[in-house]
Each structure stands twice: as structure tokens, then as C-alpha cells.
Coordinates of C-alpha atoms in Angstrom, one line a residue:
M868 CA 168.6 32.6 117.4
G869 CA 171.5 33.9 118.1
N870 CA 170.3 34.5 121.9
K871 CA 169.7 31.5 124.7
V872 CA 165.4 30.5 125.2
I873 CA 163.8 31.8 127.4
V874 CA 161.9 29.1 129.8
S875 CA 159.4 30.8 130.8
N876 CA 158.2 28.5 133.6
R877 CA 162.1 28.7 135.0
L878 CA 161.6 32.7 135.2
D879 CA 161.0 33.9 139.4
G880 CA 159.6 37.4 139.0
A881 CA 157.1 40.1 137.0
V882 CA 157.1 40.6 133.6
L883 CA 157.6 44.3 132.5
A884 CA 156.6 45.5 129.8
I885 CA 157.8 49.0 128.0
L886 CA 155.3 50.2 126.2
P887 CA 155.0 53.3 123.2
K888 CA 153.9 56.5 123.4
F889 CA 151.3 56.8 120.9
I890 CA 147.3 55.5 121.2
G891 CA 147.9 53.4 117.8
D892 CA 151.4 51.7 119.0
A893 CA 150.9 51.3 122.4
I894 CA 147.0 49.5 121.2
N895 CA 148.9 47.3 119.1
T896 CA 151.1 46.1 121.5
L897 CA 148.4 44.1 123.1
P898 CA 148.4 41.2 121.0
A899 CA 152.4 40.1 122.1
L900 CA 151.2 41.0 126.0
A901 CA 148.5 38.1 125.5
L902 CA 151.1 35.9 124.7
L903 CA 153.2 36.9 127.5
K904 CA 149.9 36.3 129.5
Q905 CA 150.2 32.6 128.1
L906 CA 153.7 32.4 129.0
Y907 CA 153.9 33.6 132.7
P908 CA 149.5 33.1 133.5
T909 CA 150.1 32.9 137.0
Q910 CA 153.1 35.8 137.3
R911 CA 152.2 39.5 137.2
I912 CA 152.6 41.2 133.9
C913 CA 152.8 44.8 134.8
I914 CA 152.8 47.6 131.4
L915 CA 154.6 50.9 131.4
V916 CA 152.6 53.5 129.7
R917 CA 152.7 57.1 129.4
P918 CA 150.3 58.7 132.2
H919 CA 147.8 60.0 129.2
L920 CA 147.5 56.4 128.0
T921 CA 146.6 55.2 131.5
E922 CA 142.9 54.8 130.9
I923 CA 143.4 53.2 127.6
F924 CA 144.2 49.8 129.4
S925 CA 141.7 50.7 131.9
R926 CA 139.7 49.4 129.1
A927 CA 142.1 45.9 128.4
S928 CA 140.7 44.3 131.7
Q929 CA 141.0 41.2 130.1
Y930 CA 144.1 40.6 129.7
G931 CA 145.7 40.5 133.3
L932 CA 147.6 43.5 133.1
E933 CA 148.8 45.6 136.1
I934 CA 149.7 49.3 134.7
I935 CA 152.6 51.2 135.5
S936 CA 152.5 55.4 135.1
D937 CA 155.7 56.5 133.6
D938 CA 156.4 59.7 136.0
R939 CA 159.4 60.3 133.6
H940 CA 157.0 61.7 131.5
C941 CA 154.0 63.2 134.1
R942 CA 154.5 66.8 134.8
K943 CA 153.2 66.8 138.0
K944 CA 154.8 63.7 139.9
H945 CA 158.1 63.6 137.6
R946 CA 160.3 60.9 138.1
G947 CA 163.9 61.0 136.6
L948 CA 165.4 57.8 135.1
Y949 CA 167.6 57.2 138.0
G950 CA 164.6 58.2 140.4
M951 CA 161.8 55.5 137.9
A952 CA 164.4 53.1 138.0
S953 CA 164.8 52.9 141.7
Q954 CA 160.7 51.9 141.6
L955 CA 160.9 49.2 138.8
K956 CA 164.2 47.9 141.2
H957 CA 161.1 47.1 144.3
Q958 CA 159.4 45.1 142.1
N959 CA 161.0 42.1 141.7
F960 CA 160.8 41.9 138.0
A961 CA 163.1 38.8 136.2
L962 CA 162.0 39.7 132.7
A963 CA 161.5 43.5 130.9
V964 CA 159.9 42.9 126.9
L965 CA 160.6 46.6 124.7
F966 CA 158.1 47.8 122.5
R967 CA 160.1 50.6 122.5
G968 CA 164.0 51.7 120.7
S969 CA 164.5 53.7 122.6
L970 CA 168.0 53.6 124.1
T971 CA 166.2 55.5 127.5
D972 CA 164.4 52.4 127.9
A973 CA 167.4 50.0 127.3
V974 CA 169.2 51.9 130.2
L975 CA 166.3 52.2 132.4
A976 CA 165.7 48.1 132.4
K977 CA 169.4 47.8 133.0
L978 CA 169.3 49.7 135.6
A979 CA 166.5 48.1 138.2
G980 CA 168.2 45.5 137.9
I981 CA 166.4 43.2 134.7
K982 CA 168.3 39.9 133.9
N983 CA 166.7 39.7 130.8
V984 CA 165.3 42.5 128.8
I985 CA 164.5 41.8 125.2
G986 CA 163.8 44.2 122.3
Y987 CA 165.5 45.0 118.4
A988 CA 168.6 45.9 118.2
Q989 CA 168.7 49.4 117.4
N990 CA 169.7 53.0 118.7
A991 CA 173.0 51.4 120.2
R992 CA 171.1 49.2 122.6
R993 CA 172.2 46.3 121.8
P994 CA 175.1 46.2 125.2
F995 CA 171.9 46.6 127.7
L996 CA 170.0 43.7 125.8
S997 CA 170.1 40.4 126.6
H998 CA 168.0 39.3 124.3
A999 CA 168.5 40.9 121.1
F1000 CA 166.7 41.0 117.8
K1001 CA 167.6 42.6 114.2
L1002 CA 164.1 44.9 113.5
D1003 CA 162.9 43.7 109.8
Q1004 CA 161.5 47.2 108.8
C1005 CA 159.1 45.5 106.4
H1006 CA 157.3 43.4 109.1
H1007 CA 153.6 45.4 110.5
Y1008 CA 154.0 46.7 113.8
I1009 CA 152.2 43.8 115.7
Y1010 CA 154.0 41.2 113.8
R1011 CA 157.0 43.1 115.5
Y1012 CA 156.3 43.4 118.5
C1013 CA 154.9 39.9 119.0
K1014 CA 157.8 38.8 117.1
L1015 CA 159.8 39.7 120.2
V1016 CA 157.6 37.9 122.5
N1017 CA 157.9 35.0 120.1
D1018 CA 161.8 34.7 119.8
A1019 CA 162.8 34.8 122.5
H1020 CA 160.9 32.0 124.4
G1021 CA 162.3 29.6 121.3
R1022 CA 159.2 30.3 118.8
P1023 CA 156.1 28.9 120.2
F1024 CA 153.3 30.5 119.2
T1025 CA 152.2 30.3 115.2
H1026 CA 149.8 33.0 115.6
F1027 CA 148.5 35.9 117.3
S1028 CA 145.4 37.5 118.5
S1029 CA 143.8 40.8 117.4
P1030 CA 143.6 43.8 119.4
K1031 CA 140.7 43.9 121.8
L1032 CA 138.9 46.7 123.8
T1033 CA 136.4 46.5 125.7
A1034 CA 133.9 50.6 125.8
Q1035 CA 132.3 50.4 128.5
P1036 CA 128.2 51.5 128.3
S1037 CA 128.8 54.9 127.1
T1038 CA 127.6 58.2 128.4
L1039 CA 126.3 59.5 125.3
T1040 CA 122.2 60.2 124.7
L1041 CA 122.0 57.8 121.3
S1042 CA 119.1 56.9 119.8
E1043 CA 118.7 53.1 119.2
T1044 CA 116.1 53.8 115.6
Q1045 CA 119.4 55.5 114.4
C1046 CA 123.0 55.1 112.8
N1047 CA 125.8 56.5 115.4
V1048 CA 128.2 57.5 112.9
A1049 CA 131.3 60.0 114.3
L1050 CA 134.4 61.1 112.3
Y1051 CA 137.2 61.5 113.2
L1052 CA 139.0 64.2 110.5
G1053 CA 142.2 65.4 112.6
G1054 CA 142.7 68.8 113.6
K1055 CA 145.5 70.7 112.0
V1056 CA 147.8 69.4 114.1
K1057 CA 148.1 66.1 112.4
G1058 CA 150.0 68.2 109.4
T1059 CA 149.8 66.1 106.3
R1060 CA 147.6 63.3 107.7
Y1061 CA 144.7 66.2 108.7
Y1062 CA 141.7 65.7 106.3
P1063 CA 141.0 69.9 105.2
E1064 CA 138.0 71.5 106.3
H1065 CA 136.0 72.5 103.1
L1066 CA 137.0 68.5 102.0
A1067 CA 135.9 67.7 105.3
I1068 CA 132.2 69.3 105.0
Q1069 CA 131.9 67.8 102.1
V1070 CA 131.6 65.2 103.8
V1071 CA 129.1 66.2 106.7
Q1072 CA 127.2 67.5 104.1
H1073 CA 126.7 63.6 102.4
I1074 CA 126.8 61.5 105.3
S1075 CA 123.8 63.9 106.3
T1076 CA 121.9 62.9 103.1
L1077 CA 121.8 58.9 104.8
K1078 CA 118.4 57.6 106.3
N1079 CA 118.4 57.9 110.3
I1080 CA 121.8 59.2 110.4
N1081 CA 123.5 60.5 114.3
I1082 CA 127.1 62.4 113.0
F1083 CA 129.3 62.7 116.3
L1084 CA 132.7 65.0 115.9
L1085 CA 135.0 64.0 117.6
G1086 CA 138.9 65.5 118.3
D1087 CA 141.7 66.2 121.2
Q1088 CA 141.2 69.7 123.4
S1089 CA 144.2 70.6 120.3
E1090 CA 141.0 70.1 118.4
Q1091 CA 138.6 71.9 119.8
S1092 CA 138.8 75.6 117.7
D1093 CA 139.0 73.2 114.0
M1094 CA 135.8 70.8 114.9
A1095 CA 133.8 73.9 116.8
S1096 CA 134.7 75.4 113.0
L1097 CA 133.4 72.5 111.4
S1098 CA 130.7 72.7 113.2
S1099 CA 129.3 76.0 112.6
L1100 CA 130.0 75.5 109.0
A1101 CA 127.7 72.4 109.8
L1102 CA 125.0 74.4 111.0
R1103 CA 125.0 77.5 108.6
Q1104 CA 124.4 74.2 106.0
N1105 CA 121.3 73.4 108.3
V1106 CA 123.4 69.4 109.0
S1107 CA 122.6 69.1 112.3
V1108 CA 126.2 67.8 114.8
H1109 CA 127.4 66.1 118.0
N1110 CA 130.2 68.5 118.5
L1111 CA 132.5 65.9 121.4
A1112 CA 135.9 67.5 120.5
G1113 CA 137.9 67.6 123.4
S1114 CA 135.3 67.1 126.0
M1115 CA 136.0 63.7 126.5
S1116 CA 139.3 61.3 129.0
L1117 CA 140.5 58.9 127.4
A1118 CA 138.2 56.0 128.7
E1119 CA 135.1 57.6 127.1
L1120 CA 136.8 57.8 123.9
V1121 CA 136.6 54.9 123.6
D1122 CA 133.8 54.3 125.5
N1123 CA 131.7 56.5 122.9
I1124 CA 133.5 54.5 119.9
G1125 CA 132.3 51.6 120.6
A1126 CA 128.8 52.9 121.0
M1127 CA 128.8 53.7 117.3
D1128 CA 127.5 51.7 114.6
A1129 CA 130.8 53.0 112.0
I1130 CA 133.2 55.6 112.5
V1131 CA 135.4 57.7 109.8
S1132 CA 139.2 58.0 110.7
I1133 CA 142.1 59.3 109.3
D1134 CA 144.9 57.6 109.9
S1135 CA 144.9 57.9 113.9
G1136 CA 144.9 56.6 117.7
P1137 CA 140.6 57.1 116.9
M1138 CA 141.0 54.5 113.6
H1139 CA 142.9 51.7 116.4
I1140 CA 140.3 52.0 119.0
A1141 CA 137.5 51.7 116.2
S1142 CA 139.4 48.8 115.8
A1143 CA 139.8 47.3 118.9
C1144 CA 136.6 48.0 120.1
D1145 CA 134.8 45.9 116.9
V1146 CA 133.5 49.0 115.7
P1147 CA 133.5 49.4 112.2
C1148 CA 135.7 52.2 110.1
V1149 CA 136.6 54.0 107.3
A1150 CA 139.6 54.8 107.3
I1151 CA 141.5 58.0 105.0
V1152 CA 145.1 57.9 104.8
G1153 CA 146.9 60.6 103.2
H1154 CA 151.0 60.8 103.9
G1155 CA 151.9 59.2 107.4
T1156 CA 153.8 58.7 109.7
S1157 CA 154.8 54.9 109.3
P1158 CA 153.9 53.5 105.7
W1159 CA 149.6 52.5 105.5
S1160 CA 151.2 48.8 105.6
L1161 CA 152.8 48.6 108.7
V1162 CA 149.6 50.1 110.9
A1163 CA 146.8 49.6 108.9
P1164 CA 144.2 47.7 111.5
K1165 CA 143.8 43.5 111.3
T1166 CA 139.6 44.0 110.9
D1167 CA 137.6 42.5 108.0
K1168 CA 135.5 45.7 108.7
L1169 CA 137.8 48.6 107.6
I1170 CA 137.3 50.0 104.6
A1171 CA 140.6 51.9 103.9
L1172 CA 140.3 54.9 101.3
T1173 CA 144.3 55.4 100.5
H1174 CA 145.2 57.7 98.2
Q1175 CA 147.3 57.6 94.6
S1176 CA 148.1 61.2 94.0
T1177 CA 150.7 62.2 92.4
S1178 CA 151.7 65.7 94.0
L1179 CA 154.8 66.5 95.7
N1180 CA 153.4 68.4 97.8
E1181 CA 153.0 65.5 101.0
L1182 CA 149.8 67.8 102.5
D1183 CA 147.8 66.9 98.8
M1184 CA 148.0 64.0 99.2
I1185 CA 144.9 63.3 101.9
Q1186 CA 143.0 65.8 99.6
D1187 CA 143.2 62.7 97.1
V1188 CA 140.5 61.1 99.0
S1189 CA 137.4 62.5 97.5
P1190 CA 134.0 63.1 100.2
E1191 CA 132.1 60.9 97.5
K1192 CA 134.6 58.0 98.2
I1193 CA 134.3 58.8 102.2
Y1194 CA 129.9 58.3 101.5
H1195 CA 130.2 55.3 99.9
A1196 CA 132.7 53.5 101.4
L1197 CA 130.7 54.1 104.6
S1198 CA 127.3 53.2 102.7
T1199 CA 128.9 50.0 101.7
L1200 CA 129.5 49.6 105.4
L1201 CA 126.7 50.7 107.4
S1202 CA 124.4 48.6 104.6
E1203 CA 126.4 45.4 106.0
H1204 CA 127.5 46.1 109.7
C1205 CA 124.7 48.2 111.2

């Protein structure tokens, strides 16, 4: 393998994992973190995460992780690279696993005095890594993360588990006699992944014809105006929806998705949250930030609707997934799981 195998029971000190910055990518590191916990059952497993992601991992307590906010990215108490390295240096980390391809993260681990640093040899990082591996761009993201841990430790594992989040009881008033369905269709800020309003309203109309259905719209603060417009369109069509866009913390988003009977989502964070919470999901896949095969959730409760567009305009691709296809896929999921 080209690297000296790390023997976990000979390592004295805590373990640090530096996580990706996006919700879905961060959730996909959970199986690799579970492998680390098996290798180091009595040691601290700490995760360095962007401040906005700390709430996500408050719903992952079963992994036994200690959360450290990456204050390099915090406006209120910003730390520079050296300040963050100084904070980490005092925590006796014996091992760091870099789940991002960032050169800065590799430098951070070096400045923090961490002897064993595992990561992919990309972006000029090799000199800062004690265990450098070649990245196979064809591997699924979950596989990539688990492979880092497994290969560095002599490949003791043959399989990994799927990501799991544990939702707490939702504060939403949900009907026990209705099927509760959430829609995350994105806002214009999502670019080519945004499901346009003229099609989104048709999805809402189709779904509203299902018997005993309760519809919720999801979105963050940047998508509030888009969801308010969609909600108004629905009201003019005499369709009742609950617009939750911009009103939830990330922890509450996990809880609310976890309380749903099903969700319809574009290729984004809520899709990964649904999968990790074992909630059936219809995924609408247009032109994404990564190839679909590399990020598709590993669950049998997912129906992925991928586009077959021949348009040379990337914005057109997601529009190839028709409202009728989404309606039929959701109906199938509800009949199987609701």
C-alpha cells in the first residue's frame, strides 16, 4: 500500500476527523467515523466541522463523537489558521483523518503537531501527510471516506454501514391519520439543481390529489422568497401547504424530515438527511455538483428520477423530470412504506 500500517492499539492519543463543508458530504462521512470508533473504542473521536454543521451532528450521538467547531469559518469568534492549530495542539491528537481535499486542512494538521495524518494525495498535500493515498474519482463518496480509514489501518474491514441520524420528536403538529410529505425543490440559489416554479406548482397540484395528504415545503433562508411564491401559487389553486422555509435550525430540519412519511427532494442535503433518517425519498436529479453515481444515497427506500435530457443547456436538464414522474414515484413509495 506504500504506507506503514497504523496499529490502533499502539496509538496513544485522541483521533481528529476534519469533515467536508457541505451537509450531504458531511453526513456521508458517518460510516467512516463508525469504523474509526471500532478501531479506537476507548479514545476520543473528535470531528472538526463548520459551525453551521454542528447541529447536524447533535443528531448523531450514537457514534460517540466529540464536536469541535471549526472557528476558521465563524464570523463571531473567527480564528485564523494558526489560532485553530494552537487550539488543536493542546488536545493531544495522535491521528488526523482528512475527509476534504483541502491543502489548508493538511497544513492545519501539521501545525497542530499531529504525527499521523491520513488523506488523499491531491492539491499538493503529499508533503503534509504521513499516509497519503491516491484518490479514485470513480469511487462513491462514502467509499472514499471509508477507504481512507480502512487502508491506513491495514484493511481490517470488509464492509461499511449506511449513514444514520437519529431524529428527535418534531415540534410540528402532524396528523396521525394523514400521510405527511415534505418537498424540497430548492430555490434559484441552487442553480442547475433548482426545480423551476412552473413545474414545482404542478408537483404540488398532483400530490394534493392523493388521499389524506399533508404537504410541507422545506428551504433555508435564501429560499424563503421562492417557497413563499410557490406557497401563494398553491393557495390560488386551492391547495393547502405548510411553508417551513427559513423557519428551522439544521437540527430541527433533521427532526422534521425524520417525522415525515416521505420526502421529495432535489440532489441536496435534505435528500441525504432523509436517507440517514430512514425516510422514503424521491430524488430529482438534474445537473449536480458531482456525478449522481458518486453521491446517490445507499438505501432501498429511494426512487431516483434521473434526467434523459439532450439539451445543451444545463438549466434544462432537471426539467426533463416531469411532475407526473415525480407524482407516480411518490405514490409508489407511499403505497410501499406509508
